[in-house]
mmCIF file of C-alpha atoms and ligand atoms in Angstrom:
data_model
loop_
_atom_site.group_PDB
_atom_site.id
_atom_site.type_symbol
_atom_site.label_atom_id
_atom_site.label_comp_id
_atom_site.label_asym_id
_atom_site.label_seq_id
_atom_site.Cartn_x
_atom_site.Cartn_y
_atom_site.Cartn_z
ATOM 1 C CA MET A 1 97.374 70.841 87.919
ATOM 2 C CA THR A 2 94.412 70.676 90.154
ATOM 3 C CA ARG A 3 94.283 72.056 93.446
ATOM 4 C CA GLN A 4 95.063 69.104 95.588
ATOM 5 C CA HIS A 5 98.279 68.745 93.725
ATOM 6 C CA LYS A 6 99.164 72.404 94.382
ATOM 7 C CA ARG A 7 98.890 71.646 98.049
ATOM 8 C CA ALA A 8 101.018 68.541 97.921
ATOM 9 C CA THR A 9 103.805 70.298 95.879
ATOM 10 C CA LEU A 10 106.103 72.281 98.209
ATOM 11 C CA ARG A 11 109.052 73.452 96.085
ATOM 12 C CA PHE A 12 108.957 75.535 93.076
ATOM 13 C CA LEU A 13 111.018 76.335 90.105
ATOM 14 C CA ILE A 14 110.094 79.884 89.208
ATOM 15 C CA LEU A 15 110.853 81.228 85.614
ATOM 16 C CA SER A 16 110.520 84.535 84.011
ATOM 17 C CA ASP A 17 111.157 86.364 80.582
ATOM 18 C CA ILE A 18 112.767 83.434 78.637
ATOM 19 C CA HIS A 19 112.211 85.165 75.580
ATOM 20 C CA ALA A 20 113.070 82.456 73.175
ATOM 21 C CA ASN A 21 116.329 81.817 74.900
ATOM 22 C CA TRP A 22 117.030 78.308 74.310
ATOM 23 C CA GLU A 23 120.725 78.230 75.606
ATOM 24 C CA ALA A 24 119.992 80.260 78.992
ATOM 25 C CA LEU A 25 116.897 78.001 79.359
ATOM 26 C CA ASN A 26 118.802 74.597 79.238
ATOM 27 C CA ALA A 27 121.484 76.135 81.204
ATOM 28 C CA VAL A 28 118.883 76.895 84.128
ATOM 29 C CA LEU A 29 117.330 73.743 84.228
ATOM 30 C CA ARG A 30 120.621 71.813 84.451
ATOM 31 C CA ASP A 31 121.403 74.191 87.293
ATOM 32 C CA ALA A 32 118.118 73.416 88.954
ATOM 33 C CA ALA A 33 118.202 69.973 88.451
ATOM 34 C CA GLY A 34 120.021 69.079 91.942
ATOM 35 C CA ARG A 35 117.559 71.509 93.668
ATOM 36 C CA ARG A 36 114.633 69.114 94.018
ATOM 37 C CA HIS A 37 111.939 71.483 92.801
ATOM 38 C CA GLN A 38 108.558 69.505 92.185
ATOM 39 C CA ALA A 39 106.884 72.212 89.985
ATOM 40 C CA ILE A 40 107.527 74.853 87.682
ATOM 41 C CA LEU A 41 105.980 78.032 87.317
ATOM 42 C CA CYS A 42 106.268 80.640 84.481
ATOM 43 C CA LEU A 43 105.734 84.307 84.828
ATOM 44 C CA GLY A 44 105.156 85.102 81.020
ATOM 45 C CA ASP A 45 107.016 86.726 78.084
ATOM 46 C CA ILE A 46 108.309 82.978 76.864
ATOM 47 C CA VAL A 47 108.786 84.329 73.369
ATOM 48 C CA GLY A 48 110.106 87.563 71.773
ATOM 49 C CA TYR A 49 113.514 89.219 71.290
ATOM 50 C CA GLY A 50 115.445 85.541 70.993
ATOM 51 C CA PRO A 51 115.782 83.241 68.121
ATOM 52 C CA ASN A 52 114.244 79.856 69.619
ATOM 53 C CA PRO A 53 110.353 80.894 69.873
ATOM 54 C CA ASN A 54 109.189 77.433 68.783
ATOM 55 C CA GLU A 55 111.744 75.044 71.334
ATOM 56 C CA VAL A 56 111.067 77.400 73.974
ATOM 57 C CA THR A 57 107.152 77.053 73.890
ATOM 58 C CA ALA A 58 107.045 73.758 72.996
ATOM 59 C CA TRP A 59 108.938 72.811 76.424
ATOM 60 C CA VAL A 60 107.209 75.172 78.543
ATOM 61 C CA ARG A 61 103.932 73.699 77.056
ATOM 62 C CA ALA A 62 105.315 70.453 78.056
ATOM 63 C CA HIS A 63 106.725 71.123 81.284
ATOM 64 C CA ALA A 64 105.555 74.244 82.998
ATOM 65 C CA ASP A 65 102.547 73.393 85.765
ATOM 66 C CA VAL A 66 101.410 76.990 85.724
ATOM 67 C CA VAL A 67 101.779 79.811 83.190
ATOM 68 C CA ILE A 68 100.754 83.383 82.742
ATOM 69 C CA ARG A 69 101.280 85.581 79.981
ATOM 70 C CA GLY A 70 103.628 88.308 79.216
ATOM 71 C CA ASN A 71 103.385 91.272 77.029
ATOM 72 C CA HIS A 72 105.650 89.603 74.621
ATOM 73 C CA ASP A 73 103.484 86.692 74.426
ATOM 74 C CA LYS A 74 100.586 88.838 73.355
ATOM 75 C CA ALA A 75 102.229 90.748 70.806
ATOM 76 C CA CYS A 76 103.637 87.471 69.248
ATOM 77 C CA SER A 77 100.369 85.572 69.140
ATOM 78 C CA GLY A 78 98.295 88.657 68.168
ATOM 79 C CA ALA A 79 96.242 88.880 71.239
ATOM 80 C CA SER A 80 97.359 92.452 71.183
ATOM 81 C CA ALA A 81 98.999 95.003 68.773
ATOM 82 C CA PHE A 82 102.619 95.523 69.234
ATOM 83 C CA ASP A 83 102.538 99.303 67.893
ATOM 84 C CA SER A 84 103.504 100.603 71.528
ATOM 85 C CA PHE A 85 106.750 98.796 71.347
ATOM 86 C CA ASN A 86 109.604 100.408 70.235
ATOM 87 C CA ALA A 87 111.388 99.566 67.022
ATOM 88 C CA THR A 88 113.487 96.889 68.325
ATOM 89 C CA ALA A 89 110.484 95.045 70.092
ATOM 90 C CA GLN A 90 108.376 95.557 67.038
ATOM 91 C CA CYS A 91 110.718 94.013 64.661
ATOM 92 C CA SER A 92 111.269 90.895 66.731
ATOM 93 C CA SER A 93 107.374 90.615 67.501
ATOM 94 C CA ARG A 94 106.774 90.629 63.648
ATOM 95 C CA TRP A 95 109.496 88.224 63.197
ATOM 96 C CA THR A 96 108.399 85.879 65.846
ATOM 97 C CA ARG A 97 104.778 86.006 64.676
ATOM 98 C CA GLU A 98 105.883 84.508 61.297
ATOM 99 C CA GLU A 99 108.329 81.876 62.987
ATOM 100 C CA LEU A 100 105.811 80.641 65.485
ATOM 101 C CA LEU A 101 103.880 77.185 64.719
ATOM 102 C CA ASP A 102 100.240 77.818 64.600
ATOM 103 C CA GLU A 103 99.721 75.539 67.541
ATOM 104 C CA HIS A 104 102.358 77.262 69.877
ATOM 105 C CA THR A 105 100.350 80.710 68.420
ATOM 106 C CA GLN A 106 97.113 79.501 69.653
ATOM 107 C CA TRP A 107 98.763 77.825 72.952
ATOM 108 C CA LEU A 108 99.946 81.145 73.783
ATOM 109 C CA LEU A 109 96.806 83.241 72.545
ATOM 110 C CA ASN A 110 94.855 81.596 75.437
ATOM 111 C CA LEU A 111 97.308 81.952 78.264
ATOM 112 C CA ASP A 112 95.833 83.076 81.406
ATOM 113 C CA ARG A 113 96.281 86.717 82.502
ATOM 114 C CA GLY A 114 97.898 87.043 86.283
ATOM 115 C CA PRO A 115 97.202 87.250 88.938
ATOM 116 C CA VAL A 116 96.715 83.434 89.231
ATOM 117 C CA LEU A 117 96.742 81.881 92.478
ATOM 118 C CA VAL A 118 99.274 79.007 93.576
ATOM 119 C CA GLU A 119 98.954 77.812 96.829
ATOM 120 C CA ASP A 120 99.019 80.908 98.965
ATOM 121 C CA PHE A 121 100.813 83.098 96.605
ATOM 122 C CA ASP A 122 100.280 85.093 93.532
ATOM 123 C CA LEU A 123 101.777 85.212 90.101
ATOM 124 C CA VAL A 124 101.700 87.986 87.900
ATOM 125 C CA HIS A 125 103.589 89.326 84.719
ATOM 126 C CA GLY A 126 103.873 93.115 85.555
ATOM 127 C CA ALA A 127 102.251 94.058 88.614
ATOM 128 C CA PRO A 128 99.084 92.695 90.494
ATOM 129 C CA ASP A 129 96.975 95.269 89.430
ATOM 130 C CA ASP A 130 97.958 95.636 85.783
ATOM 131 C CA GLU A 131 99.601 92.691 83.728
ATOM 132 C CA ASP A 132 101.614 95.362 81.664
ATOM 133 C CA ARG A 133 102.701 97.628 84.487
ATOM 134 C CA TYR A 134 106.613 97.874 85.326
ATOM 135 C CA MET A 135 107.536 97.831 89.188
ATOM 136 C CA PHE A 136 111.102 99.247 88.934
ATOM 137 C CA HIS A 137 110.837 101.573 91.832
ATOM 138 C CA GLU A 138 109.509 101.654 95.534
ATOM 139 C CA HIS A 139 106.338 104.028 94.494
ATOM 140 C CA GLU A 140 105.340 101.310 91.488
ATOM 141 C CA ALA A 141 105.511 98.477 94.027
ATOM 142 C CA GLU A 142 103.699 100.198 96.754
ATOM 143 C CA ALA A 143 100.792 100.781 94.337
ATOM 144 C CA GLY A 144 100.928 97.085 93.589
ATOM 145 C CA LEU A 145 101.369 95.787 97.326
ATOM 146 C CA ARG A 146 98.330 97.676 98.049
ATOM 147 C CA TYR A 147 96.305 96.070 94.956
ATOM 148 C CA ALA A 148 97.861 92.409 96.067
ATOM 149 C CA SER A 149 95.811 90.011 97.784
ATOM 150 C CA GLU A 150 98.424 87.685 98.911
ATOM 151 C CA GLN A 151 101.139 88.418 101.180
ATOM 152 C CA LEU A 152 103.610 86.846 98.473
ATOM 153 C CA THR A 153 103.425 87.794 94.719
ATOM 154 C CA PHE A 154 106.034 86.949 92.142
ATOM 155 C CA PHE A 155 106.514 88.988 89.096
ATOM 156 C CA GLY A 156 108.571 89.493 86.262
ATOM 157 C CA HIS A 157 108.624 92.159 82.964
ATOM 158 C CA THR A 158 111.332 94.236 84.352
ATOM 159 C CA HIS A 159 114.076 91.790 83.836
ATOM 160 C CA VAL A 160 115.830 92.755 87.176
ATOM 161 C CA GLN A 161 116.083 90.077 89.898
ATOM 162 C CA GLY A 162 115.079 91.144 93.500
ATOM 163 C CA GLY A 163 112.396 92.976 94.133
ATOM 164 C CA PHE A 164 110.298 94.556 97.289
ATOM 165 C CA VAL A 165 109.575 94.069 100.777
ATOM 166 C CA GLY A 166 106.442 96.205 102.291
ATOM 167 C CA GLU A 167 105.810 96.777 106.281
ATOM 168 C CA LEU A 168 102.536 98.485 107.034
ATOM 169 C CA TYR A 169 102.980 101.407 108.853
ATOM 170 C CA ARG A 170 100.396 103.422 110.136
ATOM 171 C CA ARG A 171 98.053 102.532 106.882
ATOM 172 C CA SER A 172 101.067 102.955 104.124
ATOM 173 C CA PHE A 173 103.761 100.425 103.369
ATOM 174 C CA GLU A 174 107.081 101.209 103.842
ATOM 175 C CA VAL A 175 108.486 99.764 100.939
ATOM 176 C CA SER A 176 112.086 98.723 100.489
ATOM 177 C CA ARG A 177 113.746 97.361 97.573
ATOM 178 C CA LEU A 178 116.156 94.532 97.613
ATOM 179 C CA HIS A 179 119.627 95.662 96.505
ATOM 180 C CA ALA A 180 121.929 93.127 98.099
ATOM 181 C CA LEU A 181 120.175 89.508 97.299
ATOM 182 C CA PRO A 182 120.740 87.063 99.974
ATOM 183 C CA ASP A 183 121.195 83.419 98.999
ATOM 184 C CA GLN A 184 118.059 82.603 101.108
ATOM 185 C CA MET A 185 115.338 84.786 101.954
ATOM 186 C CA ALA A 186 112.964 84.094 104.659
ATOM 187 C CA ILE A 187 109.233 85.186 104.341
ATOM 188 C CA ILE A 188 108.349 87.140 107.451
ATOM 189 C CA PRO A 189 104.682 87.042 108.676
ATOM 190 C CA ASP A 190 104.226 90.716 109.230
ATOM 191 C CA ARG A 191 105.723 91.491 105.871
ATOM 192 C CA ARG A 192 104.445 91.834 102.119
ATOM 193 C CA TYR A 193 106.557 90.690 99.307
ATOM 194 C CA LEU A 194 106.836 91.403 95.599
ATOM 195 C CA LEU A 195 109.586 88.889 93.972
ATOM 196 C CA ASN A 196 110.942 88.869 90.799
ATOM 197 C CA PRO A 197 113.140 85.872 89.819
ATOM 198 C CA GLY A 198 115.186 87.730 87.129
ATOM 199 C CA ALA A 199 114.855 87.120 83.663
ATOM 200 C CA VAL A 200 116.099 83.586 82.076
ATOM 201 C CA GLY A 201 116.585 84.907 78.622
ATOM 202 C CA GLN A 202 117.628 88.381 78.907
ATOM 203 C CA PRO A 203 118.959 90.100 82.154
ATOM 204 C CA ARG A 204 118.840 93.766 82.391
ATOM 205 C CA ASP A 205 120.269 94.184 85.890
ATOM 206 C CA GLY A 206 123.853 94.393 85.052
ATOM 207 C CA ASP A 207 124.696 90.763 85.149
ATOM 208 C CA ALA A 208 124.512 88.905 82.086
ATOM 209 C CA ARG A 209 124.007 85.489 83.794
ATOM 210 C CA ALA A 210 120.555 83.827 83.345
ATOM 211 C CA ALA A 211 118.345 84.414 86.607
ATOM 212 C CA TYR A 212 115.948 82.295 88.360
ATOM 213 C CA CYS A 213 114.593 81.541 92.163
ATOM 214 C CA ILE A 214 113.213 78.487 93.922
ATOM 215 C CA TYR A 215 110.434 78.900 96.350
ATOM 216 C CA ASP A 216 110.052 76.461 99.090
ATOM 217 C CA SER A 217 106.372 76.951 100.521
ATOM 218 C CA ALA A 218 106.902 74.425 103.273
ATOM 219 C CA THR A 219 110.004 76.452 104.756
ATOM 220 C CA ARG A 220 108.940 79.699 103.152
ATOM 221 C CA VAL A 221 112.340 80.476 101.826
ATOM 222 C CA VAL A 222 112.943 81.793 98.653
ATOM 223 C CA GLU A 223 116.433 81.207 96.828
ATOM 224 C CA PHE A 224 117.897 83.400 93.926
ATOM 225 C CA PHE A 225 120.157 81.979 91.752
ATOM 226 C CA ARG A 226 122.423 83.133 88.308
ATOM 227 C CA VAL A 227 123.950 80.564 85.721
ATOM 228 C CA GLU A 228 126.532 81.180 83.067
ATOM 229 C CA TYR A 229 125.286 80.179 79.722
ATOM 230 C CA ASP A 230 126.668 80.179 76.080
ATOM 231 C CA ILE A 231 125.827 83.905 75.241
ATOM 232 C CA ARG A 232 127.955 83.369 71.899
ATOM 233 C CA THR A 233 125.745 81.018 70.291
ATOM 234 C CA VAL A 234 122.420 83.012 71.034
ATOM 235 C CA GLN A 235 123.888 86.131 69.588
ATOM 236 C CA ASP A 236 125.142 83.957 66.483
ATOM 237 C CA LYS A 237 121.726 82.633 65.931
ATOM 238 C CA ILE A 238 120.213 86.501 66.622
ATOM 239 C CA LEU A 239 122.428 87.765 63.927
ATOM 240 C CA ALA A 240 121.631 84.499 61.436
ATOM 241 C CA ARG A 241 117.996 84.965 61.588
ATOM 242 C CA GLY A 242 118.366 88.664 60.876
ATOM 243 C CA LEU A 243 116.776 89.839 64.217
ATOM 244 C CA PRO A 244 118.255 93.415 65.440
ATOM 245 C CA GLN A 245 122.040 93.706 66.350
ATOM 246 C CA GLU A 246 120.867 95.353 69.560
ATOM 247 C CA LEU A 247 119.153 92.006 70.696
ATOM 248 C CA ALA A 248 122.600 90.007 70.645
ATOM 249 C CA PHE A 249 124.282 92.924 72.273
ATOM 250 C CA ARG A 250 122.388 93.253 75.064
ATOM 251 C CA LEU A 251 122.695 89.884 76.039
ATOM 252 C CA ALA A 252 126.533 90.202 76.617
ATOM 253 C CA SER A 253 126.070 93.453 78.541
ATOM 254 C CA GLY A 254 123.006 92.273 80.618
ATOM 255 C CA ASP A 255 121.284 95.539 80.670
HETATM 256 ZN ZN1 ZN B 301 110.157 90.418 79.330
#
């Protein structure tokens, strides 16, 4: 997408951590269809864990306007080793490497690393300073806020919908975590934001429904959404393909 195209685009559908979950992706797309988004941004971890890496990668290749890589995209395409992963993630990475069509592997291998600038906000997978770093807690977010070059950064990786707001107070950031998410959140000029749309394909915030957000850059409002999807079908596929059972169970528990 060209710079000019980006400037003309105002409502962004933001997806992260789809993790080869075709049913969750489709439920999100059905839910988002009536919300007038004009471009699709993807924060990485397209594959890994889930049973449909080829279908999901093909969809992202065809429809997402800007995509950055996640740690699972690197591991499953061979861009990085997966020996630092836990046993379950190693097993799913190995399976996904075998399963992926060569053209999808090549595409994943060449994905950009965040931060990537879109209009006046950044996209990262983990943190602004390190694509593989998690930001679960306020002190982890503070380091990210210090490094971030834009007022607003969207991130993924934790599979927790929400994020952090920072206010500069005597040269240090007073960081608060967003606990109760409002349906609509306005971006206020004096604050800095690290916002996570949540995981489409493997939520870990206690809510098993697929997560996404929409950002309207004209009104500077972010809307967070959750959507029910057919978890049972995905679980059956995970088990039928011989992927670790925990990957099926955790979809239902949402953590
Ligand atoms: Zn992930």
